[in-house]
PDB file of C-alpha atoms in Angstrom:
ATOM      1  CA  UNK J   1     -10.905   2.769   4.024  1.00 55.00           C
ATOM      2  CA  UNK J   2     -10.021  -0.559   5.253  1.00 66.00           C
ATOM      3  CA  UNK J   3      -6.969  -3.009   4.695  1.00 79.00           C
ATOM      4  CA  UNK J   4      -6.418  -4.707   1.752  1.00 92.00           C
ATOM      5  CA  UNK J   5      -7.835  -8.491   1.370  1.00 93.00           C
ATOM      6  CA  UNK J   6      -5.369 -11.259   1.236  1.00 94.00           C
ATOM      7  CA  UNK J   7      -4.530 -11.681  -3.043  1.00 96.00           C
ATOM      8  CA  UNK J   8      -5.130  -7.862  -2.717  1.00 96.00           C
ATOM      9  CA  UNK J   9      -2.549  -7.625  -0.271  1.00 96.00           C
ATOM     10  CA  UNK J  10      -0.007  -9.890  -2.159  1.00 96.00           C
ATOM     11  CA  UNK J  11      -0.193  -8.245  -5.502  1.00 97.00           C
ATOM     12  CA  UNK J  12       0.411  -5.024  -3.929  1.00 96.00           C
ATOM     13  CA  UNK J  13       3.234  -6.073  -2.118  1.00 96.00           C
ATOM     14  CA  UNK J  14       4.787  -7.757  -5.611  1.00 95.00           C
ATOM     15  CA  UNK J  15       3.832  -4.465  -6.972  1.00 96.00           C
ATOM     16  CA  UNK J  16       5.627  -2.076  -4.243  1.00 96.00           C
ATOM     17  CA  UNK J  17       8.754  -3.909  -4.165  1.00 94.00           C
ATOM     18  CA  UNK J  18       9.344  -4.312  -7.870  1.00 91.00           C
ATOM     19  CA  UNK J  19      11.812  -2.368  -9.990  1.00 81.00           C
ATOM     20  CA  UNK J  20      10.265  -1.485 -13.315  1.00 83.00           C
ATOM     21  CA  UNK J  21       8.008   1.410 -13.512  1.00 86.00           C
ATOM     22  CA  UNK J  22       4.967  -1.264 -14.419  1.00 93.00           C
ATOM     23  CA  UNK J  23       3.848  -4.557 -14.456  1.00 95.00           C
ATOM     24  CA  UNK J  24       1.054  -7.043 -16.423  1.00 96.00           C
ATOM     25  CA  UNK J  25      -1.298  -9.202 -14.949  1.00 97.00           C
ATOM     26  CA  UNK J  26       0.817 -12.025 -16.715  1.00 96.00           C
ATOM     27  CA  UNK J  27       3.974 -11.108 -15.176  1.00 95.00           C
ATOM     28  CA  UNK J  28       2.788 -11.324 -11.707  1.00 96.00           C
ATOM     29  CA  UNK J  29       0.176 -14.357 -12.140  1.00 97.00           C
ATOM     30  CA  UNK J  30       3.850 -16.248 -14.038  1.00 96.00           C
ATOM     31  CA  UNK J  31       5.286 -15.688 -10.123  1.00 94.00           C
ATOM     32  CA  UNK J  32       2.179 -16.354  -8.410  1.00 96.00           C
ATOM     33  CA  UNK J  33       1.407 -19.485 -10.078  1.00 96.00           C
ATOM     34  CA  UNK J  34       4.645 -21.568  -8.832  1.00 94.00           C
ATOM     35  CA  UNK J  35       3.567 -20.555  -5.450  1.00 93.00           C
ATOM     36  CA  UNK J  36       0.320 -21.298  -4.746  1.00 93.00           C
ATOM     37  CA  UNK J  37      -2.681 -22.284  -6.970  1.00 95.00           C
ATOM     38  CA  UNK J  38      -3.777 -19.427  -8.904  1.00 96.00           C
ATOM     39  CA  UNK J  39      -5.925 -18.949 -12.123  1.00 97.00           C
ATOM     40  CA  UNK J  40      -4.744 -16.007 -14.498  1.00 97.00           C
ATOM     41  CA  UNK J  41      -8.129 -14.379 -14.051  1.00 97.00           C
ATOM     42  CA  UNK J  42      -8.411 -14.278 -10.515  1.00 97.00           C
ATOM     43  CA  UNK J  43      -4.967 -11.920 -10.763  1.00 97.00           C
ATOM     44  CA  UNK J  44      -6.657 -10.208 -13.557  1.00 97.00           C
ATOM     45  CA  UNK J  45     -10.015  -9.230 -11.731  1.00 97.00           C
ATOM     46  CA  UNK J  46      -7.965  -8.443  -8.470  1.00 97.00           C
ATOM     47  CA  UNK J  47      -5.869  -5.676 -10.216  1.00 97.00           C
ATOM     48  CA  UNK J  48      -8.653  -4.438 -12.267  1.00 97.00           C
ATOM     49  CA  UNK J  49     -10.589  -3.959  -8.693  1.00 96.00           C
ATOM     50  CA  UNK J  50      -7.448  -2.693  -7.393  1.00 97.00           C
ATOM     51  CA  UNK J  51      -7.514  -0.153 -10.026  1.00 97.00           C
ATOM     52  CA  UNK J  52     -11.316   0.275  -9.608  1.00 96.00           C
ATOM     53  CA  UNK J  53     -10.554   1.216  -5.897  1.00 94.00           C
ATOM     54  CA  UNK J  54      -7.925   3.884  -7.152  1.00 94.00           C
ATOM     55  CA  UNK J  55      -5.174   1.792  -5.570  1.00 96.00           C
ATOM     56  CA  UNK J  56      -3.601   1.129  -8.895  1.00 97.00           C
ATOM     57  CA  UNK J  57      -2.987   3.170 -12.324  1.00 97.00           C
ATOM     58  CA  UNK J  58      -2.483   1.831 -15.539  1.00 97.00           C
ATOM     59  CA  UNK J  59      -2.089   2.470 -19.293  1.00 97.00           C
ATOM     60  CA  UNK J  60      -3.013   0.044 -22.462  1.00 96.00           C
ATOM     61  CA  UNK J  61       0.344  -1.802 -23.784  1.00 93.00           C
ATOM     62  CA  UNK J  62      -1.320  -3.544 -27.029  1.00 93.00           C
ATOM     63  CA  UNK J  63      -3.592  -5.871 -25.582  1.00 92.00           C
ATOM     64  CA  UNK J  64      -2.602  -5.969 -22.009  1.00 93.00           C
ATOM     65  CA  UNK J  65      -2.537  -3.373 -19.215  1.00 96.00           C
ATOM     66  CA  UNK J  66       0.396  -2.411 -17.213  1.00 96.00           C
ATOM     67  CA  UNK J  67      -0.812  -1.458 -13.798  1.00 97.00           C
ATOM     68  CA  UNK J  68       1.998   0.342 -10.996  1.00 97.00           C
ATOM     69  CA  UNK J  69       0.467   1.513  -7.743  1.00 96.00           C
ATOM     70  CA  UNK J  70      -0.749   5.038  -6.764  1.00 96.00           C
ATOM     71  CA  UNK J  71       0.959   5.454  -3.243  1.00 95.00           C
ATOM     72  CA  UNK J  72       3.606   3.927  -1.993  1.00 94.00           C
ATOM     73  CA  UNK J  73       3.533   1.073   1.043  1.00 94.00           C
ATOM     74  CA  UNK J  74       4.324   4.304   3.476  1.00 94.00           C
ATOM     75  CA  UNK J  75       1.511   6.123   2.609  1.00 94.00           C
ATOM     76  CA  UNK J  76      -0.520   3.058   2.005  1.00 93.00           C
ATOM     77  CA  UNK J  77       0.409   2.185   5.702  1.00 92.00           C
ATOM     78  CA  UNK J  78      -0.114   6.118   7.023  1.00 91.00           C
ATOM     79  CA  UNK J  79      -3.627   5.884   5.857  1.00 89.00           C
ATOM     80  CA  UNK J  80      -4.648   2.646   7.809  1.00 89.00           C
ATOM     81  CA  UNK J  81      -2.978   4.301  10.872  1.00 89.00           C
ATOM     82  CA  UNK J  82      -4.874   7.723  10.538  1.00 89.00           C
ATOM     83  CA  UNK J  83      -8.071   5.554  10.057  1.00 88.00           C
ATOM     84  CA  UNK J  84      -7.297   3.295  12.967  1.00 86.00           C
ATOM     85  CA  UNK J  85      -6.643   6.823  15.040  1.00 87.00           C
ATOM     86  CA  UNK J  86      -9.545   8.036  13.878  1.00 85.00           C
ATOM     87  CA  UNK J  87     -12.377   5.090  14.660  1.00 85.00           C
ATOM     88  CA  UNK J  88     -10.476   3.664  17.938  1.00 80.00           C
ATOM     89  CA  UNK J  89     -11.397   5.757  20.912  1.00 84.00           C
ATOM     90  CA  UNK J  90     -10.070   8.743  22.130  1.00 88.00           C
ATOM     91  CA  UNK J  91      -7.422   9.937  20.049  1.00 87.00           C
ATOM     92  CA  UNK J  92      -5.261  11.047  22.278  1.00 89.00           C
ATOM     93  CA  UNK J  93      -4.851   7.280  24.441  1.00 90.00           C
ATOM     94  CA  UNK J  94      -5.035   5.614  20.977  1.00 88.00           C
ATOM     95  CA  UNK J  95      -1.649   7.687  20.244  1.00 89.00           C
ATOM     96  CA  UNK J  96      -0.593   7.058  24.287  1.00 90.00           C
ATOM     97  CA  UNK J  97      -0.656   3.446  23.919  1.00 90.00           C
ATOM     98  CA  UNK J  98       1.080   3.448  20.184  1.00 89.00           C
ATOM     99  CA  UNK J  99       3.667   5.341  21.571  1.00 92.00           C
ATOM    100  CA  UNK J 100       3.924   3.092  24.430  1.00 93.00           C
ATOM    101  CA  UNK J 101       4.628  -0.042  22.417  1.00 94.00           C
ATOM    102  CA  UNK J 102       7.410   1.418  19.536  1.00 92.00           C
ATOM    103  CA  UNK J 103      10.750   0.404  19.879  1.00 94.00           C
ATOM    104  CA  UNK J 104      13.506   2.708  20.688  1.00 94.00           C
ATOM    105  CA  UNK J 105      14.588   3.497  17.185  1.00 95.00           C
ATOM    106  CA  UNK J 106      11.436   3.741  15.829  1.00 93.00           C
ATOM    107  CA  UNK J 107      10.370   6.296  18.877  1.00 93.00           C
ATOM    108  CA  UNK J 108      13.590   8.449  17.668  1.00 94.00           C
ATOM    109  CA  UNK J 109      12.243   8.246  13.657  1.00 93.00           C
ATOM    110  CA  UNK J 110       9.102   9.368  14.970  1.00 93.00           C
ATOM    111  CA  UNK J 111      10.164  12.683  16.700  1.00 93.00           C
ATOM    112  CA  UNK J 112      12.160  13.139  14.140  1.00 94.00           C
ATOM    113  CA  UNK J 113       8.833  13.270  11.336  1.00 92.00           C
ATOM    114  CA  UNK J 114       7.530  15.295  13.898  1.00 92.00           C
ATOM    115  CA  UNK J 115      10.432  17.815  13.556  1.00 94.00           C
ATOM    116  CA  UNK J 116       9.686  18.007  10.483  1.00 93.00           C
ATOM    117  CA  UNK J 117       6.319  18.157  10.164  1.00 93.00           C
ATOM    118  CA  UNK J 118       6.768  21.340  12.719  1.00 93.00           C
ATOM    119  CA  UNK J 119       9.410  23.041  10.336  1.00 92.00           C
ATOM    120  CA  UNK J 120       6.787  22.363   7.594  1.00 90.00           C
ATOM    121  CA  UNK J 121       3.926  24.259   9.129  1.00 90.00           C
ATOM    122  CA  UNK J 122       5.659  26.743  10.720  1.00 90.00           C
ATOM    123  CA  UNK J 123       7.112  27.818   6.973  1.00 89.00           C
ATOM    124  CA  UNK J 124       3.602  27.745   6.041  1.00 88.00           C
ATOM    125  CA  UNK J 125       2.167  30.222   8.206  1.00 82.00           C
TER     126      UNK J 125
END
Protein backbone atom coordinates (compact mmCIF):
# COMPACT_ATOMS: atom_id res chain seq x y z
CA UNK A 1 0.00 0.00 0.00
CA UNK A 2 1.28 3.40 -0.41
CA UNK A 3 -0.13 7.01 0.34
CA UNK A 4 -2.64 8.48 -1.50
CA UNK A 5 -1.65 10.93 -4.58
CA UNK A 6 -2.37 14.55 -4.21
CA UNK A 7 -6.41 14.97 -5.86
CA UNK A 8 -6.55 11.44 -4.26
CA UNK A 9 -5.62 12.79 -1.09
CA UNK A 10 -8.00 15.86 -1.26
CA UNK A 11 -11.14 14.07 -2.18
CA UNK A 12 -10.63 11.78 0.59
CA UNK A 13 -10.12 14.30 3.00
CA UNK A 14 -13.57 16.22 1.63
CA UNK A 15 -14.93 12.80 1.90
CA UNK A 16 -13.79 11.94 5.69
CA UNK A 17 -14.80 15.13 7.10
CA UNK A 18 -18.23 15.45 5.56
CA UNK A 19 -21.54 14.88 7.30
CA UNK A 20 -23.91 13.03 5.02
CA UNK A 21 -23.60 9.38 4.71
CA UNK A 22 -22.53 10.00 0.75
CA UNK A 23 -21.46 12.22 -1.71
CA UNK A 24 -21.47 12.72 -5.90
CA UNK A 25 -18.73 13.47 -7.97
CA UNK A 26 -20.71 16.81 -8.67
CA UNK A 27 -20.95 17.80 -5.19
CA UNK A 28 -17.35 17.68 -4.50
CA UNK A 29 -15.99 18.87 -8.10
CA UNK A 30 -18.96 22.21 -7.26
CA UNK A 31 -16.29 22.83 -4.07
CA UNK A 32 -13.27 21.94 -5.84
CA UNK A 33 -13.81 24.05 -8.74
CA UNK A 34 -13.80 27.61 -6.82
CA UNK A 35 -10.54 26.49 -5.49
CA UNK A 36 -8.33 25.51 -7.88
CA UNK A 37 -8.74 24.60 -11.61
CA UNK A 38 -10.46 21.43 -11.92
CA UNK A 39 -12.39 19.62 -14.79
CA UNK A 40 -15.54 17.52 -13.62
CA UNK A 41 -13.92 14.42 -15.06
CA UNK A 42 -10.72 14.50 -13.53
CA UNK A 43 -12.92 14.26 -9.98
CA UNK A 44 -14.91 11.68 -11.70
CA UNK A 45 -11.98 9.27 -12.79
CA UNK A 46 -10.20 9.95 -9.35
CA UNK A 47 -13.17 8.52 -7.30
CA UNK A 48 -13.94 5.85 -9.70
CA UNK A 49 -10.03 4.76 -9.16
CA UNK A 50 -10.54 5.42 -5.63
CA UNK A 51 -13.27 2.99 -5.69
CA UNK A 52 -11.27 0.69 -8.04
CA UNK A 53 -8.55 0.62 -5.25
CA UNK A 54 -11.31 -0.40 -2.62
CA UNK A 55 -10.79 2.94 -0.90
CA UNK A 56 -14.28 4.02 -1.67
CA UNK A 57 -17.93 2.30 -1.85
CA UNK A 58 -20.72 3.41 -3.68
CA UNK A 59 -24.29 2.74 -4.88
CA UNK A 60 -26.20 4.04 -8.26
CA UNK A 61 -28.54 7.23 -7.36
CA UNK A 62 -30.30 7.57 -10.97
CA UNK A 63 -27.59 8.50 -13.08
CA UNK A 64 -24.90 9.41 -10.70
CA UNK A 65 -22.96 7.49 -8.04
CA UNK A 66 -22.71 8.36 -4.48
CA UNK A 67 -19.35 7.23 -3.26
CA UNK A 68 -18.50 7.40 1.01
CA UNK A 69 -15.18 5.91 2.03
CA UNK A 70 -14.42 2.36 3.35
CA UNK A 71 -12.19 3.21 6.48
CA UNK A 72 -12.01 5.99 8.25
CA UNK A 73 -8.80 8.65 8.24
CA UNK A 74 -7.62 6.53 11.57
CA UNK A 75 -7.44 3.45 10.01
CA UNK A 76 -6.50 4.95 6.73
CA UNK A 77 -3.52 6.50 8.74
CA UNK A 78 -2.85 3.00 10.93
CA UNK A 79 -2.25 1.28 7.70
CA UNK A 80 0.51 3.68 6.30
CA UNK A 81 2.13 3.41 9.79
CA UNK A 82 2.07 -0.51 9.94
CA UNK A 83 3.49 -0.37 6.32
CA UNK A 84 6.09 2.22 7.16
CA UNK A 85 6.97 -0.26 10.36
CA UNK A 86 7.04 -2.90 8.29
CA UNK A 87 9.53 -1.79 5.15
CA UNK A 88 11.80 0.70 7.40
CA UNK A 89 14.44 -1.29 9.18
CA UNK A 90 14.36 -3.04 12.20
CA UNK A 91 11.13 -2.87 13.72
CA UNK A 92 11.90 -2.50 16.90
CA UNK A 93 14.29 1.11 16.38
CA UNK A 94 11.65 2.13 13.77
CA UNK A 95 9.11 2.05 16.91
CA UNK A 96 12.28 3.49 19.30
CA UNK A 97 12.65 6.50 17.29
CA UNK A 98 8.60 7.07 16.77
CA UNK A 99 8.30 6.92 20.25
CA UNK A 100 11.09 9.22 20.70
CA UNK A 101 9.59 12.07 18.70
CA UNK A 102 5.55 12.01 20.07
CA UNK A 103 4.53 14.63 22.16
CA UNK A 104 3.58 14.17 25.69
CA UNK A 105 -0.12 13.75 25.19
CA UNK A 106 0.07 11.79 22.37
CA UNK A 107 2.75 9.33 24.31
CA UNK A 108 -0.15 9.06 27.13
CA UNK A 109 -3.01 8.18 24.14
CA UNK A 110 -0.65 5.72 23.03
CA UNK A 111 -0.22 3.60 26.27
CA UNK A 112 -3.44 4.02 26.72
CA UNK A 113 -4.42 1.93 23.02
CA UNK A 114 -1.96 -0.24 24.30
CA UNK A 115 -4.03 -0.91 27.49
CA UNK A 116 -6.41 -1.73 25.57
CA UNK A 117 -5.20 -3.63 23.04
CA UNK A 118 -3.75 -5.88 26.16
CA UNK A 119 -7.34 -6.17 27.78
CA UNK A 120 -8.43 -7.20 24.23
CA UNK A 121 -6.14 -10.16 23.81
CA UNK A 122 -5.98 -11.23 27.05
CA UNK A 123 -10.11 -11.73 26.85
CA UNK A 124 -9.33 -13.57 23.82
CA UNK A 125 -7.24 -16.22 25.03
Amino acid sequence: MRGFGDLEAVLMDRLWERDVDATTVRELFDELVTERDIAYTTVMSTMDNLHRKGWLARKREGRAYRYWPTVTREEYSARLMHEALGVGGRSDLVLHYFVDRISDDEFAGLRAALRRVAARRTEAS
